[in-house]
């Protein structure tokens, strides 16, 4: 009896049979061959013609094949499957193109001497071996540090208000913060210009740029921190309160330590969001070619501003400088991005 | 006698049980509340200071601030008065935003479907990273890429569209200048809004009740009929909200649009022509050499942009929150 059961072979009806594989392979071959033939013998030329014909032929082939094999519904299913894969590959191609061009056009100008020079003695048109972007490094460091120092407490307090205190306005604050994450960056710049410069009579400075970035950074920090705090199990809070702790002690000694890496992730995501913002800085920092070590006074430069200025100058070397700036900026952004993901993954892994 | 007094004194008072928060909690709550309210009030402050500084310009122009096509500085020598209107720019902003939605949303929804239902396990994670990295790229990078890399290609595509679809008024071409058109700006914006629309769509798709999906499969549905019958009806609101969130981003985009769009103070329906408008880019464009009067007008323009994006965002968040709660 047991022998008979062991003799039964498990079946996998969903697995592709060799016959299926052969027809699929032939279909793919036909698609490729017909595409090449059409591109070869018709006025459709170039990469675009090839891509469009390939997509078209792939949809046609799979549709007809599944129609013959099964029915109309299967045909629709195959056509949409191909289209979904095509859209996903569009996204990959776009990102690959952006990253590839940044490396191709930005990396050749890269050398470590750019971190020891500024542009005060160098015109943008000079070869890239002259000058550097130390002034932009310092400016961005000041501006982003300042924005982080202000927006971290406000962002985390906002998240605490929504999740822990659950005050009367919690829903309203949450809704406003959500809407704030869609405020155009140029509007943030105009707001700081109106408040800090026109109303309070200050001049361009790194601090003003930091204020503008704060406006953009608060929603990112607050929303991510909110998500993180919501993930903390309420058992922990209840245990803290049951031991007789006040809410303040519970939050400070239990909730915050449990959420620490997540909160750090929130801040890093906020930094990654604002470090490349250009428009608000154009209205608030004034721009400079020389190193300015005083964040509260005088015009300041920054990475995005450096890129922007060289882009507008437009000569060959200036454009190379712009790409170089973008290359360095992308490295900074990706470092923060990877850091945030790494910390986020570590948090998820421990759970 | 004295012993009794001592005994009385030693009787402990019954403990007062109260829900009144302790002093430290009161301090904690007020600090947290004020922090939360600062963030909530910031939105109001932004609106207030923009309208406060731009009110003169808007009052001087009246309704024509919204509908006017001119952005002319005062020239006292010629007796020419200043005339500021954001009408053309507002129209151009809408055109590029809608083009971005038309091109970006289908790709984004397709990508979200791919991630939720089609992708093999091994490609899912890298693909999520791809979308996240796209969201992290600063707009000036897209601007540079759009101008130097995409535009030569897009110009060729625009010529093809004009050649084969030129009979449609939108694709007509009065002058053969195909660079820096609303079409190309829309293309760059489409790529920029794909991450957010994908993220929101994926979130709603993930909330589709599993038993309905399984029910559809059990009735013999193919993957596509399941998506059509279960996923789309359930997630429609979320996808619409995500698309509007993307539209809000596209409307407010500044530097990326500035590099790939030629600003012209005119209303044209030909989207392939090198003439378009964008309120945000116009503000950056005019800001450098603005005198105090023009600055007021720019603040007014910023206020209009702020209100438009806020409206779109409010609506989008409302739709998404409503869908998420159901």
Short mmCIF file of N, CA, C and O in Angstrom, two decimals, chain A residues 137-227:
data_model
loop_
_atom_site.label_atom_id
_atom_site.label_comp_id
_atom_site.label_asym_id
_atom_site.label_seq_id
_atom_site.Cartn_x
_atom_site.Cartn_y
_atom_site.Cartn_z
N UNK A 137 31.30 72.78 -1.88
CA UNK A 137 31.26 71.75 -0.83
C UNK A 137 30.96 72.40 0.51
O UNK A 137 30.06 71.98 1.26
N UNK A 138 31.70 73.48 0.81
CA UNK A 138 31.52 74.16 2.09
C UNK A 138 30.12 74.74 2.19
O UNK A 138 29.44 74.60 3.21
N UNK A 139 29.67 75.38 1.10
CA UNK A 139 28.34 75.99 1.12
C UNK A 139 27.26 74.96 1.37
O UNK A 139 26.40 75.13 2.25
N UNK A 140 27.30 73.85 0.59
CA UNK A 140 26.28 72.82 0.77
C UNK A 140 26.33 72.24 2.17
O UNK A 140 25.29 72.00 2.80
N UNK A 141 27.56 72.05 2.70
CA UNK A 141 27.69 71.50 4.05
C UNK A 141 27.01 72.42 5.06
O UNK A 141 26.21 71.97 5.89
N UNK A 142 27.29 73.71 4.96
CA UNK A 142 26.66 74.67 5.88
C UNK A 142 25.15 74.63 5.76
O UNK A 142 24.42 74.51 6.75
N UNK A 143 24.67 74.76 4.52
CA UNK A 143 23.23 74.91 4.30
C UNK A 143 22.47 73.68 4.78
O UNK A 143 21.47 73.76 5.48
N UNK A 144 23.00 72.49 4.39
CA UNK A 144 22.29 71.26 4.72
C UNK A 144 22.37 70.99 6.23
O UNK A 144 21.38 70.57 6.84
N UNK A 145 23.52 71.29 6.84
CA UNK A 145 23.63 71.10 8.28
C UNK A 145 22.61 71.97 9.00
O UNK A 145 21.90 71.52 9.90
N UNK A 146 22.54 73.22 8.57
CA UNK A 146 21.61 74.15 9.20
C UNK A 146 20.18 73.67 9.05
O UNK A 146 19.41 73.63 10.02
N UNK A 147 19.82 73.26 7.81
CA UNK A 147 18.45 72.78 7.57
C UNK A 147 18.16 71.55 8.43
O UNK A 147 17.08 71.41 8.99
N UNK A 148 19.16 70.66 8.56
CA UNK A 148 18.96 69.44 9.34
C UNK A 148 18.75 69.77 10.82
O UNK A 148 17.88 69.20 11.48
N UNK A 149 19.55 70.73 11.32
CA UNK A 149 19.45 71.09 12.74
C UNK A 149 18.06 71.62 13.08
O UNK A 149 17.55 71.38 14.17
N UNK A 150 17.45 72.36 12.17
CA UNK A 150 16.11 72.90 12.47
C UNK A 150 15.03 71.87 12.19
O UNK A 150 14.10 71.70 12.98
N UNK A 151 15.11 71.21 11.05
CA UNK A 151 13.96 70.39 10.65
C UNK A 151 13.90 69.07 11.40
O UNK A 151 12.82 68.49 11.51
N UNK A 152 15.03 68.58 11.92
CA UNK A 152 14.97 67.31 12.66
C UNK A 152 14.08 67.41 13.90
O UNK A 152 13.14 66.63 14.05
N UNK A 153 14.34 68.38 14.82
CA UNK A 153 13.44 68.45 15.99
C UNK A 153 11.99 68.71 15.59
O UNK A 153 11.09 68.04 16.11
N UNK A 154 11.78 69.66 14.66
CA UNK A 154 10.38 69.97 14.32
C UNK A 154 9.71 68.77 13.68
O UNK A 154 8.57 68.42 14.02
N UNK A 155 10.42 68.11 12.78
CA UNK A 155 9.83 66.95 12.10
C UNK A 155 9.49 65.84 13.07
O UNK A 155 8.39 65.27 13.02
N UNK A 156 10.43 65.54 13.98
CA UNK A 156 10.18 64.43 14.91
C UNK A 156 9.10 64.82 15.93
O UNK A 156 8.25 64.00 16.28
N UNK A 157 9.11 66.08 16.38
CA UNK A 157 8.05 66.52 17.29
C UNK A 157 6.69 66.39 16.61
O UNK A 157 5.70 65.99 17.23
N UNK A 158 6.64 66.75 15.32
CA UNK A 158 5.37 66.63 14.59
C UNK A 158 4.90 65.18 14.57
O UNK A 158 3.73 64.88 14.84
N UNK A 159 5.85 64.28 14.28
CA UNK A 159 5.48 62.86 14.25
C UNK A 159 5.03 62.40 15.63
O UNK A 159 4.04 61.67 15.76
N UNK A 160 5.72 62.85 16.69
CA UNK A 160 5.33 62.48 18.05
C UNK A 160 3.93 63.01 18.36
O UNK A 160 3.12 62.33 18.99
N UNK A 161 3.66 64.23 17.91
CA UNK A 161 2.35 64.82 18.16
C UNK A 161 1.26 63.98 17.51
O UNK A 161 0.21 63.73 18.11
N UNK A 162 1.53 63.53 16.28
CA UNK A 162 0.49 62.77 15.56
C UNK A 162 0.33 61.38 16.16
O UNK A 162 -0.78 60.88 16.34
N UNK A 163 1.46 60.72 16.51
CA UNK A 163 1.39 59.31 16.90
C UNK A 163 1.25 59.14 18.42
O UNK A 163 0.47 58.31 18.89
N UNK A 164 2.02 59.93 19.20
CA UNK A 164 2.05 59.69 20.65
C UNK A 164 1.02 60.52 21.40
O UNK A 164 0.24 60.00 22.18
N UNK A 165 1.06 61.84 21.20
CA UNK A 165 0.16 62.70 21.96
C UNK A 165 -1.26 62.61 21.41
O UNK A 165 -2.23 62.66 22.15
N UNK A 166 -1.39 62.43 20.11
CA UNK A 166 -2.70 62.34 19.44
C UNK A 166 -3.59 63.50 19.87
O UNK A 166 -4.72 63.30 20.31
N UNK A 167 -3.04 64.70 19.75
CA UNK A 167 -3.77 65.89 20.21
C UNK A 167 -4.99 66.17 19.36
O UNK A 167 -5.31 65.44 18.42
N UNK A 168 -5.66 67.25 19.70
CA UNK A 168 -6.93 67.57 19.05
C UNK A 168 -6.74 67.84 17.57
O UNK A 168 -7.60 67.57 16.76
N UNK A 169 -5.54 68.41 17.24
CA UNK A 169 -5.32 68.80 15.85
C UNK A 169 -4.53 67.75 15.07
O UNK A 169 -4.05 68.03 13.99
N UNK A 170 -4.39 66.55 15.65
CA UNK A 170 -3.49 65.57 15.02
C UNK A 170 -3.86 65.31 13.56
O UNK A 170 -3.00 65.33 12.67
N UNK A 171 -5.15 65.09 13.30
CA UNK A 171 -5.57 64.81 11.92
C UNK A 171 -5.26 65.97 11.00
O UNK A 171 -4.77 65.80 9.89
N UNK A 172 -5.53 67.18 11.51
CA UNK A 172 -5.32 68.38 10.71
C UNK A 172 -3.84 68.57 10.40
O UNK A 172 -3.45 68.83 9.26
N UNK A 173 -3.00 68.43 11.44
CA UNK A 173 -1.56 68.60 11.25
C UNK A 173 -1.04 67.58 10.24
O UNK A 173 -0.27 67.90 9.34
N UNK A 174 -1.53 66.35 10.37
CA UNK A 174 -1.10 65.29 9.47
C UNK A 174 -1.45 65.66 8.02
O UNK A 174 -0.64 65.52 7.11
N UNK A 175 -2.67 66.15 7.84
CA UNK A 175 -3.13 66.52 6.50
C UNK A 175 -2.30 67.66 5.94
O UNK A 175 -1.88 67.65 4.78
N UNK A 176 -2.00 68.66 6.79
CA UNK A 176 -1.23 69.81 6.33
C UNK A 176 0.20 69.40 5.97
O UNK A 176 0.75 69.87 4.98
N UNK A 177 0.79 68.54 6.81
CA UNK A 177 2.15 68.12 6.53
C UNK A 177 2.20 67.33 5.21
O UNK A 177 3.10 67.48 4.40
N UNK A 178 1.17 66.50 5.02
CA UNK A 178 1.07 65.76 3.77
C UNK A 178 1.01 66.71 2.57
O UNK A 178 1.72 66.53 1.58
N UNK A 179 0.19 67.76 2.71
CA UNK A 179 0.07 68.72 1.62
C UNK A 179 1.35 69.51 1.45
O UNK A 179 1.72 69.90 0.34
N UNK A 180 2.07 69.72 2.56
CA UNK A 180 3.29 70.52 2.50
C UNK A 180 4.36 69.82 1.68
O UNK A 180 5.21 70.46 1.08
N UNK A 181 4.35 68.48 1.68
CA UNK A 181 5.39 67.78 0.92
C UNK A 181 5.22 68.03 -0.58
O UNK A 181 6.10 67.70 -1.35
N UNK A 182 4.10 68.62 -0.98
CA UNK A 182 3.94 68.93 -2.39
C UNK A 182 4.18 70.38 -2.73
O UNK A 182 3.98 70.79 -3.86
N UNK A 183 4.60 71.18 -1.73
CA UNK A 183 4.86 72.60 -2.01
C UNK A 183 6.04 72.71 -2.97
O UNK A 183 7.09 72.12 -2.74
N UNK A 184 5.87 73.45 -4.07
CA UNK A 184 6.97 73.59 -5.03
C UNK A 184 8.19 74.21 -4.37
O UNK A 184 8.05 75.10 -3.53
N UNK A 185 9.38 73.75 -4.76
CA UNK A 185 10.58 74.23 -4.09
C UNK A 185 10.77 75.73 -4.32
O UNK A 185 11.28 76.43 -3.45
N UNK A 186 10.34 76.22 -5.48
CA UNK A 186 10.52 77.65 -5.75
C UNK A 186 9.68 78.48 -4.78
O UNK A 186 10.10 79.57 -4.35
N UNK A 187 8.51 77.95 -4.40
CA UNK A 187 7.65 78.67 -3.45
C UNK A 187 8.33 78.77 -2.09
O UNK A 187 8.27 79.80 -1.42
N UNK A 188 9.03 77.69 -1.69
CA UNK A 188 9.76 77.74 -0.42
C UNK A 188 10.82 78.84 -0.48
O UNK A 188 11.00 79.59 0.49
N UNK A 189 11.49 78.96 -1.62
CA UNK A 189 12.49 80.01 -1.77
C UNK A 189 11.87 81.40 -1.69
O UNK A 189 12.37 82.29 -1.01
N UNK A 190 10.74 81.57 -2.38
CA UNK A 190 10.06 82.87 -2.36
C UNK A 190 9.61 83.22 -0.95
O UNK A 190 9.71 84.37 -0.52
N UNK A 191 9.12 82.22 -0.22
CA UNK A 191 8.63 82.44 1.14
C UNK A 191 9.76 82.95 2.03
O UNK A 191 9.59 83.95 2.75
N UNK A 192 10.92 82.28 1.97
CA UNK A 192 12.04 82.72 2.80
C UNK A 192 12.53 84.09 2.35
O UNK A 192 12.89 84.93 3.17
N UNK A 193 12.50 84.32 1.04
CA UNK A 193 12.91 85.65 0.56
C UNK A 193 11.97 86.72 1.11
O UNK A 193 12.42 87.77 1.56
N UNK A 194 10.67 86.44 1.10
CA UNK A 194 9.69 87.41 1.59
C UNK A 194 9.85 87.63 3.09
O UNK A 194 9.80 88.76 3.58
N UNK A 195 10.05 86.52 3.84
CA UNK A 195 10.09 86.63 5.30
C UNK A 195 11.46 87.11 5.80
O UNK A 195 11.57 88.08 6.54
N UNK A 196 12.51 86.45 5.34
CA UNK A 196 13.84 86.64 5.92
C UNK A 196 14.54 87.86 5.33
O UNK A 196 15.26 88.56 6.01
N UNK A 197 14.32 88.11 4.04
CA UNK A 197 15.00 89.24 3.42
C UNK A 197 14.16 90.50 3.41
O UNK A 197 14.57 91.54 3.91
N UNK A 198 12.94 90.43 2.84
CA UNK A 198 12.14 91.64 2.73
C UNK A 198 11.65 92.08 4.11
O UNK A 198 11.84 93.22 4.51
N UNK A 199 11.05 91.14 4.87
CA UNK A 199 10.42 91.51 6.13
C UNK A 199 11.44 91.81 7.22
O UNK A 199 11.34 92.77 7.95
N UNK A 200 12.46 90.93 7.34
CA UNK A 200 13.41 91.08 8.43
C UNK A 200 14.69 91.77 7.97
O UNK A 200 15.60 91.99 8.78
N UNK A 201 14.80 92.08 6.70
CA UNK A 201 15.90 92.91 6.22
C UNK A 201 17.26 92.27 6.23
O UNK A 201 18.28 92.95 6.34
N UNK A 202 17.35 90.93 6.12
CA UNK A 202 18.66 90.28 6.06
C UNK A 202 19.14 90.18 4.62
O UNK A 202 18.37 90.33 3.67
N UNK A 203 20.44 89.91 4.46
CA UNK A 203 21.02 89.77 3.13
C UNK A 203 21.13 88.28 2.79
O UNK A 203 20.81 87.41 3.61
N UNK A 204 21.57 88.01 1.56
CA UNK A 204 21.81 86.62 1.15
C UNK A 204 22.81 85.95 2.10
O UNK A 204 23.81 86.55 2.48
N UNK A 205 22.54 84.71 2.48
CA UNK A 205 23.52 83.99 3.30
C UNK A 205 23.18 82.51 3.29
O UNK A 205 22.11 82.09 2.80
N UNK A 206 24.08 81.70 3.83
CA UNK A 206 23.84 80.26 3.92
C UNK A 206 22.66 79.98 4.84
O UNK A 206 21.90 79.02 4.62
N UNK A 207 22.49 80.83 5.86
CA UNK A 207 21.40 80.61 6.81
C UNK A 207 20.05 80.71 6.09
O UNK A 207 19.15 79.89 6.30
N UNK A 208 19.93 81.72 5.23
CA UNK A 208 18.68 81.88 4.49
C UNK A 208 18.40 80.64 3.64
O UNK A 208 17.27 80.14 3.59
N UNK A 209 19.46 80.14 2.97
CA UNK A 209 19.30 78.92 2.17
C UNK A 209 18.87 77.75 3.04
O UNK A 209 18.01 76.95 2.67
N UNK A 210 19.47 77.68 4.25
CA UNK A 210 19.12 76.61 5.18
C UNK A 210 17.65 76.68 5.58
O UNK A 210 16.96 75.66 5.62
N UNK A 211 17.15 77.92 5.82
CA UNK A 211 15.73 78.08 6.16
C UNK A 211 14.85 77.57 5.03
O UNK A 211 13.86 76.86 5.26
N UNK A 212 15.23 77.93 3.78
CA UNK A 212 14.41 77.52 2.64
C UNK A 212 14.36 75.99 2.54
O UNK A 212 13.30 75.41 2.30
N UNK A 213 15.52 75.34 2.73
CA UNK A 213 15.53 73.88 2.65
C UNK A 213 14.78 73.25 3.81
O UNK A 213 14.22 72.16 3.68
N UNK A 214 14.76 73.96 4.97
CA UNK A 214 14.01 73.44 6.12
C UNK A 214 12.55 73.22 5.76
O UNK A 214 11.95 72.20 6.10
N UNK A 215 11.99 74.21 5.04
CA UNK A 215 10.58 74.12 4.65
C UNK A 215 10.33 72.84 3.86
O UNK A 215 9.30 72.18 4.00
N UNK A 216 11.31 72.46 3.01
CA UNK A 216 11.13 71.27 2.17
C UNK A 216 11.45 69.99 2.93
O UNK A 216 10.96 68.92 2.59
N UNK A 217 12.29 70.12 3.96
CA UNK A 217 12.77 68.92 4.64
C UNK A 217 11.80 68.46 5.73
O UNK A 217 11.67 67.25 5.97
N UNK A 218 11.10 69.40 6.38
CA UNK A 218 10.20 69.03 7.49
C UNK A 218 9.19 67.95 7.08
O UNK A 218 9.05 66.95 7.78
N UNK A 219 8.48 68.12 5.95
CA UNK A 219 7.47 67.09 5.62
C UNK A 219 8.09 65.71 5.44
O UNK A 219 7.51 64.72 5.91
N UNK A 220 9.26 65.63 4.78
CA UNK A 220 9.88 64.33 4.57
C UNK A 220 10.22 63.68 5.90
O UNK A 220 9.89 62.51 6.14
N UNK A 221 10.87 64.45 6.79
CA UNK A 221 11.26 63.91 8.09
C UNK A 221 10.01 63.51 8.88
O UNK A 221 9.93 62.40 9.42
N UNK A 222 9.02 64.41 8.91
CA UNK A 222 7.84 64.16 9.73
C UNK A 222 7.09 62.91 9.25
O UNK A 222 6.69 62.08 10.05
N UNK A 223 6.93 62.78 7.93
CA UNK A 223 6.13 61.66 7.42
C UNK A 223 6.85 60.34 7.61
O UNK A 223 6.25 59.33 7.99
N UNK A 224 8.18 60.32 7.36
CA UNK A 224 8.91 59.07 7.57
C UNK A 224 8.94 58.71 9.05
O UNK A 224 8.73 57.55 9.41
N UNK A 225 9.18 59.73 9.92
CA UNK A 225 9.23 59.46 11.36
C UNK A 225 7.88 58.93 11.84
O UNK A 225 7.80 58.04 12.69
N UNK A 226 6.80 59.48 11.27
CA UNK A 226 5.46 59.02 11.65
C UNK A 226 5.29 57.53 11.33
O UNK A 226 4.81 56.76 12.17
N UNK A 227 5.71 57.16 10.12
CA UNK A 227 5.61 55.74 9.74
C UNK A 227 6.40 54.87 10.71
O UNK A 227 5.95 53.80 11.12
#
